[in-house]
């Protein structure tokens, strides 16, 4: 009776003559294919796409600076793309301000309006002195001017929801197609008193209210926007600049 023979194998994956013999006779399995060619192919494709899309983040001024470096037809295709983006932004920017809300008109001004565009409602503290509410009120105005295709609204929380606690303000309600798509309670998840314009823009991108490649996102640093650091703004207001900025909503 044949007895099984234990064949010594130090490393079944090693490229040795002994292992080749064992594989030939089916004693050890064939080596799996090397992932190196697949990885190299993926890297080559990634580099190709990066090169093809190298102008995606460039605005019109930056494209003009590349006239001596890039093919004219290639540059022109991006210029046309930027012009189209700007034209679309201009034609859809119909709001461009913060809209005060009243409870009787909430359904019309928010729920119904959200069938046509994103509507973001800022619920502020009742007294108007909540530091986080003050910070977001300022950012809200900047955002409304910058993203005129989104309707930014504002209302005192206790006038919207009876008994709504100040500790939960500011609260942001994001509407689209008649439904709340996201709710943000206080600035904790946005960065607290360090919340900046970019913090809210990130939410707009996540919601789909602003596209990732939107020209307004590309220009924010060049324009100096996004300096809305809560700590700095609040310190600038302490010397008497704390006039009731949301008194219009009282």
mmCIF file of C-alpha atoms in Angstrom:
data_model
loop_
_atom_site.group_PDB
_atom_site.id
_atom_site.type_symbol
_atom_site.label_atom_id
_atom_site.label_comp_id
_atom_site.label_asym_id
_atom_site.label_seq_id
_atom_site.Cartn_x
_atom_site.Cartn_y
_atom_site.Cartn_z
ATOM 1 C CA UNK A 1 0.000 0.000 0.000
ATOM 2 C CA UNK A 2 1.400 3.388 -1.012
ATOM 3 C CA UNK A 3 1.972 5.705 1.882
ATOM 4 C CA UNK A 4 1.574 9.505 1.475
ATOM 5 C CA UNK A 5 4.854 11.315 1.286
ATOM 6 C CA UNK A 6 5.269 14.658 3.048
ATOM 7 C CA UNK A 7 7.187 16.854 0.658
ATOM 8 C CA UNK A 8 9.071 19.692 2.402
ATOM 9 C CA UNK A 9 8.043 23.110 1.149
ATOM 10 C CA UNK A 10 9.677 26.145 2.712
ATOM 11 C CA UNK A 11 7.755 28.771 0.770
ATOM 12 C CA UNK A 12 5.129 27.626 -1.768
ATOM 13 C CA UNK A 13 5.139 31.088 -3.387
ATOM 14 C CA UNK A 14 8.888 31.223 -3.944
ATOM 15 C CA UNK A 15 10.274 31.106 -7.483
ATOM 16 C CA UNK A 16 12.537 28.105 -7.087
ATOM 17 C CA UNK A 17 13.302 25.141 -9.330
ATOM 18 C CA UNK A 18 12.035 22.791 -6.607
ATOM 19 C CA UNK A 19 8.702 24.607 -6.392
ATOM 20 C CA UNK A 20 8.391 24.533 -10.178
ATOM 21 C CA UNK A 21 8.705 20.752 -10.050
ATOM 22 C CA UNK A 22 6.103 20.528 -7.287
ATOM 23 C CA UNK A 23 3.691 22.728 -9.226
ATOM 24 C CA UNK A 24 4.214 20.637 -12.347
ATOM 25 C CA UNK A 25 3.118 17.527 -10.456
ATOM 26 C CA UNK A 26 0.246 19.258 -8.686
ATOM 27 C CA UNK A 27 1.805 18.971 -5.240
ATOM 28 C CA UNK A 28 1.428 22.699 -4.623
ATOM 29 C CA UNK A 29 -0.971 25.051 -6.431
ATOM 30 C CA UNK A 30 0.086 27.397 -9.185
ATOM 31 C CA UNK A 31 1.137 30.863 -8.085
ATOM 32 C CA UNK A 32 -1.616 33.494 -8.370
ATOM 33 C CA UNK A 33 -1.033 36.061 -11.118
ATOM 34 C CA UNK A 34 1.024 39.067 -10.066
ATOM 35 C CA UNK A 35 -1.080 42.180 -9.345
ATOM 36 C CA UNK A 36 1.718 44.383 -10.652
ATOM 37 C CA UNK A 37 0.452 44.650 -14.285
ATOM 38 C CA UNK A 38 -3.053 45.536 -13.074
ATOM 39 C CA UNK A 39 -1.699 48.170 -10.708
ATOM 40 C CA UNK A 40 0.537 49.652 -13.393
ATOM 41 C CA UNK A 41 -2.385 49.759 -15.831
ATOM 42 C CA UNK A 42 -4.556 51.545 -13.251
ATOM 43 C CA UNK A 43 -1.793 54.071 -12.534
ATOM 44 C CA UNK A 44 -1.304 54.706 -16.251
ATOM 45 C CA UNK A 45 -5.038 55.306 -16.692
ATOM 46 C CA UNK A 46 -5.111 57.603 -13.652
ATOM 47 C CA UNK A 47 -2.230 59.647 -15.054
ATOM 48 C CA UNK A 48 -3.953 59.844 -18.434
ATOM 49 C CA UNK A 49 -7.204 61.114 -16.898
ATOM 50 C CA UNK A 50 -5.344 63.591 -14.708
ATOM 51 C CA UNK A 51 -3.604 64.974 -17.790
ATOM 52 C CA UNK A 52 -6.826 65.201 -19.793
ATOM 53 C CA UNK A 53 -8.602 66.970 -16.923
ATOM 54 C CA UNK A 54 -5.703 69.205 -15.907
ATOM 55 C CA UNK A 55 -7.665 72.361 -16.694
ATOM 56 C CA UNK A 56 -10.858 71.430 -14.830
ATOM 57 C CA UNK A 57 -10.017 73.635 -11.837
ATOM 58 C CA UNK A 58 -8.925 76.651 -13.920
ATOM 59 C CA UNK A 59 -11.041 79.784 -14.265
ATOM 60 C CA UNK A 60 -11.024 82.119 -17.262
ATOM 61 C CA UNK A 61 -8.116 84.221 -15.984
ATOM 62 C CA UNK A 62 -6.012 81.141 -15.295
ATOM 63 C CA UNK A 63 -6.827 79.726 -18.720
ATOM 64 C CA UNK A 64 -5.665 82.971 -20.338
ATOM 65 C CA UNK A 65 -2.279 82.591 -18.633
ATOM 66 C CA UNK A 66 -1.804 79.206 -20.309
ATOM 67 C CA UNK A 67 -2.123 80.408 -23.899
ATOM 68 C CA UNK A 68 1.582 79.841 -24.592
ATOM 69 C CA UNK A 69 1.604 76.413 -22.945
ATOM 70 C CA UNK A 70 -1.550 74.648 -24.116
ATOM 71 C CA UNK A 71 -3.090 73.802 -27.470
ATOM 72 C CA UNK A 72 -5.401 76.628 -28.551
ATOM 73 C CA UNK A 73 -8.330 74.343 -29.461
ATOM 74 C CA UNK A 74 -7.987 72.521 -26.142
ATOM 75 C CA UNK A 75 -7.958 75.819 -24.240
ATOM 76 C CA UNK A 76 -10.909 77.128 -26.222
ATOM 77 C CA UNK A 77 -13.016 74.097 -25.286
ATOM 78 C CA UNK A 78 -12.490 74.951 -21.619
ATOM 79 C CA UNK A 79 -13.188 78.641 -22.202
ATOM 80 C CA UNK A 80 -16.523 77.730 -23.751
ATOM 81 C CA UNK A 81 -17.236 75.443 -20.832
ATOM 82 C CA UNK A 82 -16.523 78.242 -18.328
ATOM 83 C CA UNK A 83 -18.679 80.713 -20.267
ATOM 84 C CA UNK A 84 -21.530 78.205 -20.255
ATOM 85 C CA UNK A 85 -21.160 77.678 -16.513
ATOM 86 C CA UNK A 86 -21.226 81.421 -15.869
ATOM 87 C CA UNK A 87 -24.231 81.863 -18.148
ATOM 88 C CA UNK A 88 -26.122 79.119 -16.316
ATOM 89 C CA UNK A 89 -25.281 80.641 -12.931
ATOM 90 C CA UNK A 90 -26.427 84.065 -14.069
ATOM 91 C CA UNK A 91 -29.719 82.809 -15.491
ATOM 92 C CA UNK A 92 -30.596 80.764 -12.400
ATOM 93 C CA UNK A 93 -29.547 83.343 -9.796
ATOM 94 C CA UNK A 94 -32.998 84.624 -8.933
ATOM 95 C CA UNK A 95 -32.810 84.948 -5.143
ATOM 96 C CA UNK A 96 -29.518 86.607 -4.068
ATOM 97 C CA UNK A 97 -30.730 87.628 -0.615
ATOM 98 C CA UNK A 98 -31.887 86.201 2.688
ATOM 99 C CA UNK A 99 -35.669 85.949 2.867
ATOM 100 C CA UNK A 100 -37.477 86.532 6.201
ATOM 101 C CA UNK A 101 -40.097 83.916 6.998
ATOM 102 C CA UNK A 102 -43.398 84.000 8.812
ATOM 103 C CA UNK A 103 -45.206 80.915 10.018
ATOM 104 C CA UNK A 104 -48.388 81.429 7.927
ATOM 105 C CA UNK A 105 -46.324 81.669 4.736
ATOM 106 C CA UNK A 106 -43.896 78.848 5.558
ATOM 107 C CA UNK A 107 -45.606 76.256 3.377
ATOM 108 C CA UNK A 108 -45.602 78.565 0.360
ATOM 109 C CA UNK A 109 -42.175 80.178 0.808
ATOM 110 C CA UNK A 110 -40.334 77.010 1.805
ATOM 111 C CA UNK A 111 -42.116 73.726 1.078
ATOM 112 C CA UNK A 112 -43.647 74.801 -2.233
ATOM 113 C CA UNK A 113 -40.578 76.805 -3.287
ATOM 114 C CA UNK A 114 -38.391 73.752 -2.765
ATOM 115 C CA UNK A 115 -40.094 72.107 -5.744
ATOM 116 C CA UNK A 116 -38.104 74.490 -7.944
ATOM 117 C CA UNK A 117 -34.805 74.864 -6.069
ATOM 118 C CA UNK A 118 -33.058 74.034 -2.842
ATOM 119 C CA UNK A 119 -34.373 76.045 0.090
ATOM 120 C CA UNK A 120 -32.287 76.399 3.247
ATOM 121 C CA UNK A 121 -33.934 77.710 6.399
ATOM 122 C CA UNK A 122 -31.878 79.164 9.234
ATOM 123 C CA UNK A 123 -33.636 79.059 12.615
ATOM 124 C CA UNK A 124 -31.934 81.485 14.999
ATOM 125 C CA UNK A 125 -32.028 82.000 18.744
ATOM 126 C CA UNK A 126 -34.943 83.991 20.140
ATOM 127 C CA UNK A 127 -32.879 86.815 21.642
ATOM 128 C CA UNK A 128 -30.489 87.131 18.721
ATOM 129 C CA UNK A 129 -27.477 87.100 21.049
ATOM 130 C CA UNK A 130 -26.627 83.417 20.668
ATOM 131 C CA UNK A 131 -23.032 83.628 19.336
ATOM 132 C CA UNK A 132 -23.425 80.682 16.947
ATOM 133 C CA UNK A 133 -26.621 82.187 15.530
ATOM 134 C CA UNK A 134 -24.872 85.518 15.001
ATOM 135 C CA UNK A 135 -22.018 83.814 13.187
ATOM 136 C CA UNK A 136 -24.303 81.848 10.882
ATOM 137 C CA UNK A 137 -26.452 84.926 10.186
ATOM 138 C CA UNK A 138 -23.364 86.614 8.755
ATOM 139 C CA UNK A 139 -22.382 83.586 6.703
ATOM 140 C CA UNK A 140 -25.988 83.200 5.542
ATOM 141 C CA UNK A 141 -25.858 86.638 3.920
ATOM 142 C CA UNK A 142 -22.597 85.854 2.150
ATOM 143 C CA UNK A 143 -23.948 82.539 0.908
ATOM 144 C CA UNK A 144 -27.192 84.117 -0.340
ATOM 145 C CA UNK A 145 -25.254 86.664 -2.406
ATOM 146 C CA UNK A 146 -22.890 84.034 -3.770
ATOM 147 C CA UNK A 147 -25.401 81.268 -4.550
ATOM 148 C CA UNK A 148 -28.401 83.067 -5.990
ATOM 149 C CA UNK A 149 -29.891 79.851 -7.347
ATOM 150 C CA UNK A 150 -30.476 78.636 -3.769
ATOM 151 C CA UNK A 151 -33.135 80.244 -1.605
ATOM 152 C CA UNK A 152 -31.769 81.158 1.812
ATOM 153 C CA UNK A 153 -34.397 81.920 4.444
ATOM 154 C CA UNK A 154 -34.234 82.952 8.072
ATOM 155 C CA UNK A 155 -36.634 82.869 11.016
ATOM 156 C CA UNK A 156 -36.551 82.901 14.779
ATOM 157 C CA UNK A 157 -36.802 79.315 15.955
ATOM 158 C CA UNK A 158 -39.418 79.963 18.658
ATOM 159 C CA UNK A 159 -41.680 81.686 16.114
ATOM 160 C CA UNK A 160 -41.412 78.673 13.832
ATOM 161 C CA UNK A 161 -41.672 75.920 16.454
ATOM 162 C CA UNK A 162 -43.285 76.840 19.737
ATOM 163 C CA UNK A 163 -40.990 76.189 22.685
ATOM 164 C CA UNK A 164 -37.954 75.409 20.511
ATOM 165 C CA UNK A 165 -34.963 75.660 22.880
ATOM 166 C CA UNK A 166 -32.262 78.247 22.235
ATOM 167 C CA UNK A 167 -29.620 75.640 23.021
ATOM 168 C CA UNK A 168 -30.535 73.913 19.746
ATOM 169 C CA UNK A 169 -29.917 77.042 17.690
ATOM 170 C CA UNK A 170 -28.850 77.773 15.137
ATOM 171 C CA UNK A 171 -30.692 75.031 13.288
ATOM 172 C CA UNK A 172 -30.529 74.624 9.519
ATOM 173 C CA UNK A 173 -33.279 72.836 7.607
ATOM 174 C CA UNK A 174 -32.451 71.885 4.008
ATOM 175 C CA UNK A 175 -35.475 71.377 1.739
ATOM 176 C CA UNK A 176 -35.813 69.953 -1.752
ATOM 177 C CA UNK A 177 -38.956 68.797 -3.528
ATOM 178 C CA UNK A 178 -41.088 69.436 -0.467
ATOM 179 C CA UNK A 179 -38.997 67.349 1.916
ATOM 180 C CA UNK A 180 -36.292 68.004 4.496
ATOM 181 C CA UNK A 181 -33.128 66.483 3.057
ATOM 182 C CA UNK A 182 -30.859 67.399 5.948
ATOM 183 C CA UNK A 183 -31.065 68.981 9.377
ATOM 184 C CA UNK A 184 -28.123 70.574 11.195
ATOM 185 C CA UNK A 185 -28.585 71.397 14.878
ATOM 186 C CA UNK A 186 -26.051 73.946 16.213
ATOM 187 C CA UNK A 187 -22.668 74.431 14.578
ATOM 188 C CA UNK A 188 -21.084 71.420 16.238
ATOM 189 C CA UNK A 189 -20.721 69.362 13.064
ATOM 190 C CA UNK A 190 -19.637 72.404 11.027
ATOM 191 C CA UNK A 191 -16.816 73.509 13.309
ATOM 192 C CA UNK A 192 -18.467 75.411 16.170
ATOM 193 C CA UNK A 193 -17.357 79.029 16.388
ATOM 194 C CA UNK A 194 -14.646 78.187 13.866
ATOM 195 C CA UNK A 195 -17.265 77.549 11.181
ATOM 196 C CA UNK A 196 -16.290 79.122 7.876
ATOM 197 C CA UNK A 197 -17.993 79.726 4.565
ATOM 198 C CA UNK A 198 -16.318 76.580 3.213
ATOM 199 C CA UNK A 199 -17.923 74.556 6.021
ATOM 200 C CA UNK A 200 -21.403 75.361 4.718
ATOM 201 C CA UNK A 201 -20.329 75.063 1.084
ATOM 202 C CA UNK A 202 -19.247 71.511 1.826
ATOM 203 C CA UNK A 203 -22.812 70.788 2.976
ATOM 204 C CA UNK A 204 -24.188 72.355 -0.207
ATOM 205 C CA UNK A 205 -21.998 70.046 -2.295
ATOM 206 C CA UNK A 206 -23.023 66.996 -0.252
ATOM 207 C CA UNK A 207 -26.680 67.896 -0.763
ATOM 208 C CA UNK A 208 -26.220 68.335 -4.493
ATOM 209 C CA UNK A 209 -27.280 71.975 -4.272
ATOM 210 C CA UNK A 210 -23.861 72.967 -5.648
ATOM 211 C CA UNK A 211 -21.844 70.806 -8.037
ATOM 212 C CA UNK A 212 -18.359 69.760 -6.995
ATOM 213 C CA UNK A 213 -16.726 71.612 -9.904
ATOM 214 C CA UNK A 214 -18.818 74.788 -9.572
ATOM 215 C CA UNK A 215 -16.814 77.860 -10.625
ATOM 216 C CA UNK A 216 -17.964 79.656 -7.466
ATOM 217 C CA UNK A 217 -16.177 77.081 -5.350
ATOM 218 C CA UNK A 218 -12.990 77.514 -7.386
ATOM 219 C CA UNK A 219 -13.011 81.284 -6.904
ATOM 220 C CA UNK A 220 -13.733 81.417 -3.188
ATOM 221 C CA UNK A 221 -10.109 81.652 -2.036
ATOM 222 C CA UNK A 222 -9.083 84.161 -4.702
ATOM 223 C CA UNK A 223 -11.926 86.459 -3.690
ATOM 224 C CA UNK A 224 -11.003 86.247 -0.022
ATOM 225 C CA UNK A 225 -14.323 84.625 0.742
ATOM 226 C CA UNK A 226 -14.382 81.983 3.408
ATOM 227 C CA UNK A 227 -12.667 84.226 5.921
ATOM 228 C CA UNK A 228 -15.729 83.760 8.067
ATOM 229 C CA UNK A 229 -13.899 82.393 11.055
ATOM 230 C CA UNK A 230 -16.335 82.746 13.890
ATOM 231 C CA UNK A 231 -13.750 83.627 16.499
ATOM 232 C CA UNK A 232 -12.351 86.506 14.452
ATOM 233 C CA UNK A 233 -15.720 87.904 13.472
ATOM 234 C CA UNK A 234 -17.076 87.775 16.975
ATOM 235 C CA UNK A 235 -14.021 89.496 18.427
ATOM 236 C CA UNK A 236 -14.427 92.290 15.868
ATOM 237 C CA UNK A 237 -18.023 92.786 16.957
ATOM 238 C CA UNK A 238 -17.494 93.036 20.684
ATOM 239 C CA UNK A 239 -16.611 96.713 20.764
ATOM 240 C CA UNK A 240 -20.149 97.793 20.026
ATOM 241 C CA UNK A 241 -20.730 96.122 16.690
ATOM 242 C CA UNK A 242 -23.340 93.816 18.150
ATOM 243 C CA UNK A 243 -26.286 95.759 16.900
ATOM 244 C CA UNK A 244 -29.340 93.576 16.537
ATOM 245 C CA UNK A 245 -28.406 92.186 13.129
ATOM 246 C CA UNK A 246 -31.456 89.975 13.067
ATOM 247 C CA UNK A 247 -33.811 92.529 14.537
ATOM 248 C CA UNK A 248 -35.657 92.521 11.218
ATOM 249 C CA UNK A 249 -36.919 89.053 12.114
ATOM 250 C CA UNK A 250 -38.263 89.987 15.566
#
